[in-house]
Amino acid sequence: MTTLATAPALDLRTRFYDELDPLLDAHPDVDVVLAVIGSGYMARAIERHPGRVIDVGIREQALIGVAGGLALAGRRPIVHTFASFLVERPYEQVKLDLGHQDVGAVLVSAGASYDVSAGGRTHQSPADVALISALPGWTVHVPGHADEVAELLHREAAGTGRTYIRLSGQRNAAPGPVDGRLHLVRDGGGGASGPLVLAVGPMLDTVLEATADLPVRVAWTATPHPLDTDGLRALAGPAPVLAVVEPYLEGTSAAAVAAALVDRPSRVLHVGVPGETELRRYGTPREHAAAHGLDATGVRRRVAAFLA
């Protein structure tokens, strides 16, 4: 995988900020649109590219509206804030100003499901991928490593479509290919008929730890929407036993998985942030992961019970 930054950072969000200055150099049609959050990390990009980093203030609906206007004018907007403010709060504008007008943009979020747990429920967004996936014409990337962020950002900046890149404080030790496909990471020895666990984005290392002593194969993707259905069918086998582990709302990929395996007798488990759980104590991201069963212990418990 190509490393695009001169001084790559391990943290996904920091790498995003580091890439903006060279990205604006490379793509003269790109503008960055902010709603305050992130502006303090972009001093070099702001200084070297005056007028191309636009801060609309704490106005998230206007954030998306401005992006839609820029796109209509032939620009390529990269829009950034926390996931709850980028997807949930201005969802109508995402639906209309980008989707209904059929214009392209790159939405890049931070905070993920509960990275900013100390900020309370306003800063938590486990439903963001499900919401974006409900709109036509979107691609969703959930990178698990900083190098993946750099590659996705430069590629999508050169594109024309509607893309959501979800950044997380959780990360994997090594980058993977961000080609939109499913990749087999570990063969459990059971061949094509053995149980399969699909890890999405930054959940890979957790899944590998959780299933180290279980008789399962492990696959991975950084692009859950649209799902690589051909790859899933090839890996799942004729009678799939499949667990999907996602770092956001549990069952987000259920419809796509069901459609891919509609002609096969299947047993499928979805592991993610439970939709019926509402945590009202702020805690830390690690504590939220444990409470939701998304740490290695919780994932192992769910997968082992499913196999049994």
PDB file of C-alpha atoms in Angstrom:
ATOM      1  CA  MET A   1       0.000   0.000   0.000  1.00  0.00           C
ATOM      2  CA  THR A   2       1.305   3.434  -0.925  1.00  0.00           C
ATOM      3  CA  THR A   3       2.060   5.820   1.935  1.00  0.00           C
ATOM      4  CA  LEU A   4       1.154   9.303   0.785  1.00  0.00           C
ATOM      5  CA  ALA A   5       2.194  11.517   3.689  1.00  0.00           C
ATOM      6  CA  THR A   6       5.807  12.489   4.329  1.00  0.00           C
ATOM      7  CA  ALA A   7       5.441  11.896   8.080  1.00  0.00           C
ATOM      8  CA  PRO A   8       2.657   9.340   8.487  1.00  0.00           C
ATOM      9  CA  ALA A   9       0.718   9.382  11.745  1.00  0.00           C
ATOM     10  CA  LEU A  10      -0.744   6.254  13.316  1.00  0.00           C
ATOM     11  CA  ASP A  11      -3.894   8.009  14.522  1.00  0.00           C
ATOM     12  CA  LEU A  12      -6.542   8.027  11.768  1.00  0.00           C
ATOM     13  CA  ARG A  13      -7.878  11.500  12.475  1.00  0.00           C
ATOM     14  CA  THR A  14      -4.403  13.033  12.729  1.00  0.00           C
ATOM     15  CA  ARG A  15      -3.444  11.421   9.437  1.00  0.00           C
ATOM     16  CA  PHE A  16      -6.510  12.976   7.812  1.00  0.00           C
ATOM     17  CA  TYR A  17      -5.401  16.430   8.953  1.00  0.00           C
ATOM     18  CA  ASP A  18      -1.820  15.767   7.836  1.00  0.00           C
ATOM     19  CA  GLU A  19      -2.985  14.833   4.335  1.00  0.00           C
ATOM     20  CA  LEU A  20      -5.053  17.964   3.696  1.00  0.00           C
ATOM     21  CA  ASP A  21      -2.227  20.297   2.689  1.00  0.00           C
ATOM     22  CA  PRO A  22      -0.686  17.951   0.074  1.00  0.00           C
ATOM     23  CA  LEU A  23      -4.184  16.969  -1.044  1.00  0.00           C
ATOM     24  CA  LEU A  24      -5.121  20.601  -1.737  1.00  0.00           C
ATOM     25  CA  ASP A  25      -1.860  20.957  -3.672  1.00  0.00           C
ATOM     26  CA  ALA A  26      -2.673  17.919  -5.776  1.00  0.00           C
ATOM     27  CA  HIS A  27      -6.364  18.662  -6.392  1.00  0.00           C
ATOM     28  CA  PRO A  28      -7.045  22.324  -7.279  1.00  0.00           C
ATOM     29  CA  ASP A  29     -10.799  21.697  -7.470  1.00  0.00           C
ATOM     30  CA  VAL A  30     -11.039  20.498  -3.829  1.00  0.00           C
ATOM     31  CA  ASP A  31     -12.320  22.653  -0.973  1.00  0.00           C
ATOM     32  CA  VAL A  32     -12.537  21.660   2.709  1.00  0.00           C
ATOM     33  CA  VAL A  33     -15.697  22.631   4.597  1.00  0.00           C
ATOM     34  CA  LEU A  34     -15.785  22.656   8.412  1.00  0.00           C
ATOM     35  CA  ALA A  35     -18.135  23.490  11.254  1.00  0.00           C
ATOM     36  CA  VAL A  36     -15.409  24.657  13.686  1.00  0.00           C
ATOM     37  CA  ILE A  37     -14.295  21.140  14.666  1.00  0.00           C
ATOM     38  CA  GLY A  38     -10.870  20.391  13.184  1.00  0.00           C
ATOM     39  CA  SER A  39      -9.954  23.947  12.253  1.00  0.00           C
ATOM     40  CA  GLY A  40      -7.229  24.115  14.904  1.00  0.00           C
ATOM     41  CA  TYR A  41      -5.424  21.206  13.263  1.00  0.00           C
ATOM     42  CA  MET A  42      -5.370  22.687   9.750  1.00  0.00           C
ATOM     43  CA  ALA A  43      -3.209  25.784  10.192  1.00  0.00           C
ATOM     44  CA  ARG A  44      -0.818  24.884   7.370  1.00  0.00           C
ATOM     45  CA  ALA A  45      -3.573  24.053   4.912  1.00  0.00           C
ATOM     46  CA  ILE A  46      -5.443  27.254   5.797  1.00  0.00           C
ATOM     47  CA  GLU A  47      -2.298  29.380   5.433  1.00  0.00           C
ATOM     48  CA  ARG A  48      -1.146  27.872   2.139  1.00  0.00           C
ATOM     49  CA  HIS A  49      -4.585  27.615   0.513  1.00  0.00           C
ATOM     50  CA  PRO A  50      -6.511  30.777   1.430  1.00  0.00           C
ATOM     51  CA  GLY A  51     -10.212  30.575   0.725  1.00  0.00           C
ATOM     52  CA  ARG A  52     -10.214  26.818   0.240  1.00  0.00           C
ATOM     53  CA  VAL A  53     -10.772  25.828   3.879  1.00  0.00           C
ATOM     54  CA  ILE A  54     -14.217  27.181   4.723  1.00  0.00           C
ATOM     55  CA  ASP A  55     -15.420  27.242   8.339  1.00  0.00           C
ATOM     56  CA  VAL A  56     -19.179  27.872   8.504  1.00  0.00           C
ATOM     57  CA  GLY A  57     -19.272  27.945  12.314  1.00  0.00           C
ATOM     58  CA  ILE A  58     -21.462  25.713  14.461  1.00  0.00           C
ATOM     59  CA  ARG A  59     -24.067  25.355  11.709  1.00  0.00           C
ATOM     60  CA  GLU A  60     -24.148  21.725  10.608  1.00  0.00           C
ATOM     61  CA  GLN A  61     -27.126  22.091   8.270  1.00  0.00           C
ATOM     62  CA  ALA A  62     -25.334  24.986   6.557  1.00  0.00           C
ATOM     63  CA  LEU A  63     -22.193  22.837   6.432  1.00  0.00           C
ATOM     64  CA  ILE A  64     -23.911  20.379   4.078  1.00  0.00           C
ATOM     65  CA  GLY A  65     -25.755  23.127   2.210  1.00  0.00           C
ATOM     66  CA  VAL A  66     -22.488  24.911   1.443  1.00  0.00           C
ATOM     67  CA  ALA A  67     -20.980  21.612   0.274  1.00  0.00           C
ATOM     68  CA  GLY A  68     -23.935  21.083  -2.056  1.00  0.00           C
ATOM     69  CA  GLY A  69     -23.520  24.581  -3.481  1.00  0.00           C
ATOM     70  CA  LEU A  70     -19.802  24.075  -4.046  1.00  0.00           C
ATOM     71  CA  ALA A  71     -20.496  20.789  -5.818  1.00  0.00           C
ATOM     72  CA  LEU A  72     -23.086  22.432  -8.064  1.00  0.00           C
ATOM     73  CA  ALA A  73     -20.430  25.020  -8.948  1.00  0.00           C
ATOM     74  CA  GLY A  74     -18.034  22.292 -10.060  1.00  0.00           C
ATOM     75  CA  ARG A  75     -15.962  22.045  -6.905  1.00  0.00           C
ATOM     76  CA  ARG A  76     -15.138  18.832  -4.985  1.00  0.00           C
ATOM     77  CA  PRO A  77     -16.010  19.453  -1.297  1.00  0.00           C
ATOM     78  CA  ILE A  78     -14.463  17.465   1.556  1.00  0.00           C
ATOM     79  CA  VAL A  79     -16.731  17.962   4.556  1.00  0.00           C
ATOM     80  CA  HIS A  80     -15.573  17.224   8.101  1.00  0.00           C
ATOM     81  CA  THR A  81     -16.875  17.161  11.662  1.00  0.00           C
ATOM     82  CA  PHE A  82     -17.888  14.585  14.273  1.00  0.00           C
ATOM     83  CA  ALA A  83     -20.121  11.809  12.940  1.00  0.00           C
ATOM     84  CA  SER A  84     -23.180  12.848  14.934  1.00  0.00           C
ATOM     85  CA  PHE A  85     -22.917  16.392  13.530  1.00  0.00           C
ATOM     86  CA  LEU A  86     -22.038  15.297  10.000  1.00  0.00           C
ATOM     87  CA  VAL A  87     -24.709  12.637   9.467  1.00  0.00           C
ATOM     88  CA  GLU A  88     -27.416  12.694  12.127  1.00  0.00           C
ATOM     89  CA  ARG A  89     -27.992  16.404  12.737  1.00  0.00           C
ATOM     90  CA  PRO A  90     -28.038  17.524   9.046  1.00  0.00           C
ATOM     91  CA  TYR A  91     -29.486  14.282   7.655  1.00  0.00           C
ATOM     92  CA  GLU A  92     -32.182  16.079   5.652  1.00  0.00           C
ATOM     93  CA  GLN A  93     -29.534  18.249   3.989  1.00  0.00           C
ATOM     94  CA  VAL A  94     -27.416  15.169   3.194  1.00  0.00           C
ATOM     95  CA  LYS A  95     -30.507  13.607   1.620  1.00  0.00           C
ATOM     96  CA  LEU A  96     -31.537  16.693  -0.367  1.00  0.00           C
ATOM     97  CA  ASP A  97     -28.584  19.035  -0.930  1.00  0.00           C
ATOM     98  CA  LEU A  98     -26.263  16.216  -1.978  1.00  0.00           C
ATOM     99  CA  GLY A  99     -28.370  13.166  -2.816  1.00  0.00           C
ATOM    100  CA  HIS A 100     -31.467  14.649  -4.421  1.00  0.00           C
ATOM    101  CA  GLN A 101     -29.370  17.169  -6.358  1.00  0.00           C
ATOM    102  CA  ASP A 102     -27.183  14.233  -7.455  1.00  0.00           C
ATOM    103  CA  VAL A 103     -23.881  15.941  -6.696  1.00  0.00           C
ATOM    104  CA  GLY A 104     -20.724  14.477  -5.230  1.00  0.00           C
ATOM    105  CA  ALA A 105     -18.916  15.128  -1.961  1.00  0.00           C
ATOM    106  CA  VAL A 106     -16.576  13.389   0.455  1.00  0.00           C
ATOM    107  CA  LEU A 107     -17.861  13.349   4.034  1.00  0.00           C
ATOM    108  CA  VAL A 108     -15.125  12.545   6.555  1.00  0.00           C
ATOM    109  CA  SER A 109     -16.232  12.023  10.132  1.00  0.00           C
ATOM    110  CA  ALA A 110     -14.434  11.613  13.429  1.00  0.00           C
ATOM    111  CA  GLY A 111     -15.700  10.277  16.735  1.00  0.00           C
ATOM    112  CA  ALA A 112     -17.215   7.043  15.394  1.00  0.00           C
ATOM    113  CA  SER A 113     -19.754   5.340  17.673  1.00  0.00           C
ATOM    114  CA  TYR A 114     -18.431   6.456  21.056  1.00  0.00           C
ATOM    115  CA  ASP A 115     -14.846   7.781  20.732  1.00  0.00           C
ATOM    116  CA  VAL A 116     -15.969  11.059  22.321  1.00  0.00           C
ATOM    117  CA  SER A 117     -17.791   9.244  25.108  1.00  0.00           C
ATOM    118  CA  ALA A 118     -17.020  12.034  27.583  1.00  0.00           C
ATOM    119  CA  GLY A 119     -19.035  14.387  25.359  1.00  0.00           C
ATOM    120  CA  GLY A 120     -22.210  12.451  26.100  1.00  0.00           C
ATOM    121  CA  ARG A 121     -24.866  11.125  23.767  1.00  0.00           C
ATOM    122  CA  THR A 122     -24.729  14.208  21.518  1.00  0.00           C
ATOM    123  CA  HIS A 123     -21.244  13.126  20.411  1.00  0.00           C
ATOM    124  CA  GLN A 124     -22.022   9.430  19.900  1.00  0.00           C
ATOM    125  CA  SER A 125     -23.200   8.082  16.550  1.00  0.00           C
ATOM    126  CA  PRO A 126     -23.518   4.302  16.218  1.00  0.00           C
ATOM    127  CA  ALA A 127     -26.274   4.720  13.589  1.00  0.00           C
ATOM    128  CA  ASP A 128     -24.326   6.853  11.090  1.00  0.00           C
ATOM    129  CA  VAL A 129     -23.424   4.081   8.632  1.00  0.00           C
ATOM    130  CA  ALA A 130     -26.971   2.722   8.676  1.00  0.00           C
ATOM    131  CA  LEU A 131     -28.334   6.197   7.906  1.00  0.00           C
ATOM    132  CA  ILE A 132     -25.931   6.884   5.048  1.00  0.00           C
ATOM    133  CA  SER A 133     -26.501   3.382   3.642  1.00  0.00           C
ATOM    134  CA  ALA A 134     -30.239   4.108   3.487  1.00  0.00           C
ATOM    135  CA  LEU A 135     -29.610   6.814   0.878  1.00  0.00           C
ATOM    136  CA  PRO A 136     -29.006   5.879  -2.771  1.00  0.00           C
ATOM    137  CA  GLY A 137     -25.667   6.384  -4.469  1.00  0.00           C
ATOM    138  CA  TRP A 138     -23.343   6.422  -1.445  1.00  0.00           C
ATOM    139  CA  THR A 139     -20.150   4.481  -0.779  1.00  0.00           C
ATOM    140  CA  VAL A 140     -19.068   3.963   2.835  1.00  0.00           C
ATOM    141  CA  HIS A 141     -15.445   3.347   3.826  1.00  0.00           C
ATOM    142  CA  VAL A 142     -14.503   2.393   7.394  1.00  0.00           C
ATOM    143  CA  PRO A 143     -10.681   2.342   7.438  1.00  0.00           C
ATOM    144  CA  GLY A 144      -8.785   0.625  10.217  1.00  0.00           C
ATOM    145  CA  HIS A 145      -5.331   2.147   9.699  1.00  0.00           C
ATOM    146  CA  ALA A 146      -3.877   5.579   8.922  1.00  0.00           C
ATOM    147  CA  ASP A 147      -2.372   4.426   5.613  1.00  0.00           C
ATOM    148  CA  GLU A 148      -5.841   3.357   4.491  1.00  0.00           C
ATOM    149  CA  VAL A 149      -7.138   6.830   5.340  1.00  0.00           C
ATOM    150  CA  ALA A 150      -4.490   8.486   3.158  1.00  0.00           C
ATOM    151  CA  GLU A 151      -5.135   6.214   0.198  1.00  0.00           C
ATOM    152  CA  LEU A 152      -8.912   6.563   0.414  1.00  0.00           C
ATOM    153  CA  LEU A 153      -8.773  10.325   0.821  1.00  0.00           C
ATOM    154  CA  HIS A 154      -6.612  10.951  -2.234  1.00  0.00           C
ATOM    155  CA  ARG A 155      -8.582   8.487  -4.356  1.00  0.00           C
ATOM    156  CA  GLU A 156     -11.981   9.896  -3.423  1.00  0.00           C
ATOM    157  CA  ALA A 157     -10.788  13.503  -3.816  1.00  0.00           C
ATOM    158  CA  ALA A 158     -10.095  12.662  -7.456  1.00  0.00           C
ATOM    159  CA  GLY A 159     -13.547  11.107  -7.898  1.00  0.00           C
ATOM    160  CA  THR A 160     -17.016  12.485  -8.467  1.00  0.00           C
ATOM    161  CA  GLY A 161     -19.300  10.343  -6.301  1.00  0.00           C
ATOM    162  CA  ARG A 162     -20.818  10.597  -2.843  1.00  0.00           C
ATOM    163  CA  THR A 163     -18.541   8.999  -0.260  1.00  0.00           C
ATOM    164  CA  TYR A 164     -18.572   8.689   3.515  1.00  0.00           C
ATOM    165  CA  ILE A 165     -15.228   7.960   5.225  1.00  0.00           C
ATOM    166  CA  ARG A 166     -15.670   7.047   8.892  1.00  0.00           C
ATOM    167  CA  LEU A 167     -12.619   7.673  11.088  1.00  0.00           C
ATOM    168  CA  SER A 168     -12.233   5.985  14.455  1.00  0.00           C
ATOM    169  CA  GLY A 169      -9.918   6.169  17.439  1.00  0.00           C
ATOM    170  CA  GLN A 170      -9.686   2.378  17.244  1.00  0.00           C
ATOM    171  CA  ARG A 171      -7.163   1.035  14.738  1.00  0.00           C
ATOM    172  CA  ASN A 172      -5.457  -2.112  13.518  1.00  0.00           C
ATOM    173  CA  ALA A 173      -1.711  -2.704  13.729  1.00  0.00           C
ATOM    174  CA  ALA A 174      -1.251  -3.067   9.964  1.00  0.00           C
ATOM    175  CA  PRO A 175      -3.008  -1.602   6.908  1.00  0.00           C
ATOM    176  CA  GLY A 176      -5.100  -3.651   4.527  1.00  0.00           C
ATOM    177  CA  PRO A 177      -6.122  -3.196   0.877  1.00  0.00           C
ATOM    178  CA  VAL A 178      -8.892  -0.633   0.391  1.00  0.00           C
ATOM    179  CA  ASP A 179     -10.190  -1.982  -2.901  1.00  0.00           C
ATOM    180  CA  GLY A 180     -13.784  -2.479  -1.764  1.00  0.00           C
ATOM    181  CA  ARG A 181     -13.421  -6.253  -1.576  1.00  0.00           C
ATOM    182  CA  LEU A 182     -13.515  -8.880   1.170  1.00  0.00           C
ATOM    183  CA  HIS A 183     -10.134 -10.404   1.985  1.00  0.00           C
ATOM    184  CA  LEU A 184      -9.449 -13.648   3.819  1.00  0.00           C
ATOM    185  CA  VAL A 185      -7.041 -12.823   6.640  1.00  0.00           C
ATOM    186  CA  ARG A 186      -6.890 -16.129   8.510  1.00  0.00           C
ATOM    187  CA  ASP A 187      -7.854 -19.629   7.418  1.00  0.00           C
ATOM    188  CA  GLY A 188      -9.195 -21.620  10.328  1.00  0.00           C
ATOM    189  CA  GLY A 189      -8.439 -24.911   8.686  1.00  0.00           C
ATOM    190  CA  GLY A 190     -12.028 -25.828   7.938  1.00  0.00           C
ATOM    191  CA  GLY A 191     -11.869 -24.972   4.259  1.00  0.00           C
ATOM    192  CA  ALA A 192     -14.643 -23.198   2.392  1.00  0.00           C
ATOM    193  CA  SER A 193     -17.300 -24.924   4.510  1.00  0.00           C
ATOM    194  CA  GLY A 194     -15.914 -23.683   7.844  1.00  0.00           C
ATOM    195  CA  PRO A 195     -17.491 -20.850   9.844  1.00  0.00           C
ATOM    196  CA  LEU A 196     -16.530 -17.361   8.694  1.00  0.00           C
ATOM    197  CA  VAL A 197     -16.177 -14.188  10.755  1.00  0.00           C
ATOM    198  CA  LEU A 198     -16.224 -10.942   8.780  1.00  0.00           C
ATOM    199  CA  ALA A 199     -14.537  -8.017  10.566  1.00  0.00           C
ATOM    200  CA  VAL A 200     -15.261  -4.487   9.363  1.00  0.00           C
ATOM    201  CA  GLY A 201     -12.590  -1.772   9.452  1.00  0.00           C
ATOM    202  CA  PRO A 202     -10.904  -1.245  12.842  1.00  0.00           C
ATOM    203  CA  MET A 203     -12.510  -4.380  14.335  1.00  0.00           C
ATOM    204  CA  LEU A 204     -10.018  -6.735  12.651  1.00  0.00           C
ATOM    205  CA  ASP A 205      -7.399  -6.942  15.413  1.00  0.00           C
ATOM    206  CA  THR A 206     -10.126  -7.361  18.034  1.00  0.00           C
ATOM    207  CA  VAL A 207     -11.706 -10.168  16.019  1.00  0.00           C
ATOM    208  CA  LEU A 208      -8.358 -11.912  15.486  1.00  0.00           C
ATOM    209  CA  GLU A 209      -7.703 -11.816  19.231  1.00  0.00           C
ATOM    210  CA  ALA A 210     -11.234 -12.917  20.088  1.00  0.00           C
ATOM    211  CA  THR A 211     -11.200 -15.920  17.734  1.00  0.00           C
ATOM    212  CA  ALA A 212      -7.567 -17.025  18.149  1.00  0.00           C
ATOM    213  CA  ASP A 213      -8.582 -20.405  19.596  1.00  0.00           C
ATOM    214  CA  LEU A 214     -11.858 -20.843  17.689  1.00  0.00           C
ATOM    215  CA  PRO A 215     -12.240 -22.956  14.522  1.00  0.00           C
ATOM    216  CA  VAL A 216     -13.190 -20.071  12.261  1.00  0.00           C
ATOM    217  CA  ARG A 217     -11.881 -18.255   9.218  1.00  0.00           C
ATOM    218  CA  VAL A 218     -11.538 -14.474   9.455  1.00  0.00           C
ATOM    219  CA  ALA A 219     -12.183 -12.070   6.573  1.00  0.00           C
ATOM    220  CA  TRP A 220     -11.983  -8.276   6.495  1.00  0.00           C
ATOM    221  CA  THR A 221     -13.211  -5.305   4.519  1.00  0.00           C
ATOM    222  CA  ALA A 222     -12.858  -1.537   4.815  1.00  0.00           C
ATOM    223  CA  THR A 223     -15.893  -0.921   2.577  1.00  0.00           C
ATOM    224  CA  PRO A 224     -19.117  -2.282   4.069  1.00  0.00           C
ATOM    225  CA  HIS A 225     -21.376  -0.399   1.662  1.00  0.00           C
ATOM    226  CA  PRO A 226     -21.851  -1.424  -1.043  1.00  0.00           C
ATOM    227  CA  LEU A 227     -20.860  -4.818   0.306  1.00  0.00           C
ATOM    228  CA  ASP A 228     -18.681  -7.081  -1.829  1.00  0.00           C
ATOM    229  CA  THR A 229     -21.426  -9.663  -2.298  1.00  0.00           C
ATOM    230  CA  ASP A 230     -19.455 -11.737  -4.810  1.00  0.00           C
ATOM    231  CA  GLY A 231     -16.578 -11.985  -2.377  1.00  0.00           C
ATOM    232  CA  LEU A 232     -18.917 -12.874   0.466  1.00  0.00           C
ATOM    233  CA  ARG A 233     -20.553 -15.648  -1.550  1.00  0.00           C
ATOM    234  CA  ALA A 234     -17.178 -17.042  -2.558  1.00  0.00           C
ATOM    235  CA  LEU A 235     -15.924 -17.124   1.036  1.00  0.00           C
ATOM    236  CA  ALA A 236     -19.153 -18.146   2.757  1.00  0.00           C
ATOM    237  CA  GLY A 237     -19.602 -21.453   0.931  1.00  0.00           C
ATOM    238  CA  PRO A 238     -22.786 -23.382   0.086  1.00  0.00           C
ATOM    239  CA  ALA A 239     -24.233 -23.442   3.639  1.00  0.00           C
ATOM    240  CA  PRO A 240     -22.816 -20.339   5.341  1.00  0.00           C
ATOM    241  CA  VAL A 241     -22.191 -20.033   9.056  1.00  0.00           C
ATOM    242  CA  LEU A 242     -21.278 -16.355   9.272  1.00  0.00           C
ATOM    243  CA  ALA A 243     -20.673 -13.747  11.961  1.00  0.00           C
ATOM    244  CA  VAL A 244     -20.377 -10.078  10.948  1.00  0.00           C
ATOM    245  CA  VAL A 245     -18.581  -7.841  13.475  1.00  0.00           C
ATOM    246  CA  GLU A 246     -19.132  -4.116  12.857  1.00  0.00           C
ATOM    247  CA  PRO A 247     -18.038  -1.124  14.991  1.00  0.00           C
ATOM    248  CA  TYR A 248     -21.448   0.563  14.722  1.00  0.00           C
ATOM    249  CA  LEU A 249     -25.157  -0.284  14.982  1.00  0.00           C
ATOM    250  CA  GLU A 250     -25.685  -4.030  15.136  1.00  0.00           C
ATOM    251  CA  GLY A 251     -27.299  -5.388  11.985  1.00  0.00           C
ATOM    252  CA  THR A 252     -26.351  -2.465   9.747  1.00  0.00           C
ATOM    253  CA  SER A 253     -25.177  -4.920   7.074  1.00  0.00           C
ATOM    254  CA  ALA A 254     -27.979  -7.430   7.635  1.00  0.00           C
ATOM    255  CA  ALA A 255     -29.992  -6.578   4.519  1.00  0.00           C
ATOM    256  CA  ALA A 256     -26.949  -6.711   2.230  1.00  0.00           C
ATOM    257  CA  VAL A 257     -25.781 -10.012   3.739  1.00  0.00           C
ATOM    258  CA  ALA A 258     -29.256 -11.540   3.485  1.00  0.00           C
ATOM    259  CA  ALA A 259     -29.553 -10.487  -0.161  1.00  0.00           C
ATOM    260  CA  ALA A 260     -26.124 -11.945  -0.973  1.00  0.00           C
ATOM    261  CA  LEU A 261     -26.983 -15.308   0.605  1.00  0.00           C
ATOM    262  CA  VAL A 262     -30.672 -15.464  -0.308  1.00  0.00           C
ATOM    263  CA  ASP A 263     -30.319 -18.741  -2.223  1.00  0.00           C
ATOM    264  CA  ARG A 264     -28.333 -20.549   0.499  1.00  0.00           C
ATOM    265  CA  PRO A 265     -29.358 -22.072   3.856  1.00  0.00           C
ATOM    266  CA  SER A 266     -27.515 -19.745   6.232  1.00  0.00           C
ATOM    267  CA  ARG A 267     -26.909 -19.049   9.893  1.00  0.00           C
ATOM    268  CA  VAL A 268     -25.828 -15.438  10.426  1.00  0.00           C
ATOM    269  CA  LEU A 269     -24.872 -13.528  13.588  1.00  0.00           C
ATOM    270  CA  HIS A 270     -24.498  -9.738  13.631  1.00  0.00           C
ATOM    271  CA  VAL A 271     -22.290  -8.248  16.344  1.00  0.00           C
ATOM    272  CA  GLY A 272     -22.209  -4.475  16.829  1.00  0.00           C
ATOM    273  CA  VAL A 273     -23.536  -1.708  19.061  1.00  0.00           C
ATOM    274  CA  PRO A 274     -26.895  -3.082  20.265  1.00  0.00           C
ATOM    275  CA  GLY A 275     -29.794  -0.927  19.151  1.00  0.00           C
ATOM    276  CA  GLU A 276     -31.741  -1.542  22.348  1.00  0.00           C
ATOM    277  CA  THR A 277     -28.900  -0.366  24.612  1.00  0.00           C
ATOM    278  CA  GLU A 278     -28.789   3.246  25.810  1.00  0.00           C
ATOM    279  CA  LEU A 279     -25.795   3.921  28.070  1.00  0.00           C
ATOM    280  CA  ARG A 280     -26.396   6.948  30.257  1.00  0.00           C
ATOM    281  CA  ARG A 281     -22.991   7.076  31.933  1.00  0.00           C
ATOM    282  CA  TYR A 282     -20.298   8.727  29.881  1.00  0.00           C
ATOM    283  CA  GLY A 283     -17.325   6.479  30.709  1.00  0.00           C
ATOM    284  CA  THR A 284     -14.413   5.877  28.364  1.00  0.00           C
ATOM    285  CA  PRO A 285     -14.404   4.387  24.849  1.00  0.00           C
ATOM    286  CA  ARG A 286     -12.887   1.208  26.279  1.00  0.00           C
ATOM    287  CA  GLU A 287     -15.697   0.958  28.820  1.00  0.00           C
ATOM    288  CA  HIS A 288     -18.303   1.516  26.102  1.00  0.00           C
ATOM    289  CA  ALA A 289     -16.757  -1.236  23.976  1.00  0.00           C
ATOM    290  CA  ALA A 290     -16.881  -3.640  26.912  1.00  0.00           C
ATOM    291  CA  ALA A 291     -20.454  -2.670  27.807  1.00  0.00           C
ATOM    292  CA  HIS A 292     -21.571  -3.251  24.214  1.00  0.00           C
ATOM    293  CA  GLY A 293     -19.665  -6.532  23.889  1.00  0.00           C
ATOM    294  CA  LEU A 294     -17.323  -5.116  21.265  1.00  0.00           C
ATOM    295  CA  ASP A 295     -14.053  -5.807  23.060  1.00  0.00           C
ATOM    296  CA  ALA A 296     -12.224  -9.096  22.462  1.00  0.00           C
ATOM    297  CA  THR A 297     -13.909 -10.757  25.438  1.00  0.00           C
ATOM    298  CA  GLY A 298     -17.382  -9.770  24.309  1.00  0.00           C
ATOM    299  CA  VAL A 299     -16.831 -10.713  20.670  1.00  0.00           C
ATOM    300  CA  ARG A 300     -15.438 -14.105  21.677  1.00  0.00           C
ATOM    301  CA  ARG A 301     -18.420 -14.753  23.935  1.00  0.00           C
ATOM    302  CA  ARG A 302     -20.906 -13.962  21.153  1.00  0.00           C
ATOM    303  CA  VAL A 303     -19.102 -15.944  18.440  1.00  0.00           C
ATOM    304  CA  ALA A 304     -18.428 -18.958  20.672  1.00  0.00           C
ATOM    305  CA  ALA A 305     -22.078 -19.110  21.745  1.00  0.00           C
ATOM    306  CA  PHE A 306     -23.155 -18.828  18.105  1.00  0.00           C
ATOM    307  CA  LEU A 307     -20.897 -21.706  17.070  1.00  0.00           C
ATOM    308  CA  ALA A 308     -22.105 -23.841  19.967  1.00  0.00           C
TER     309      ALA A 308
END
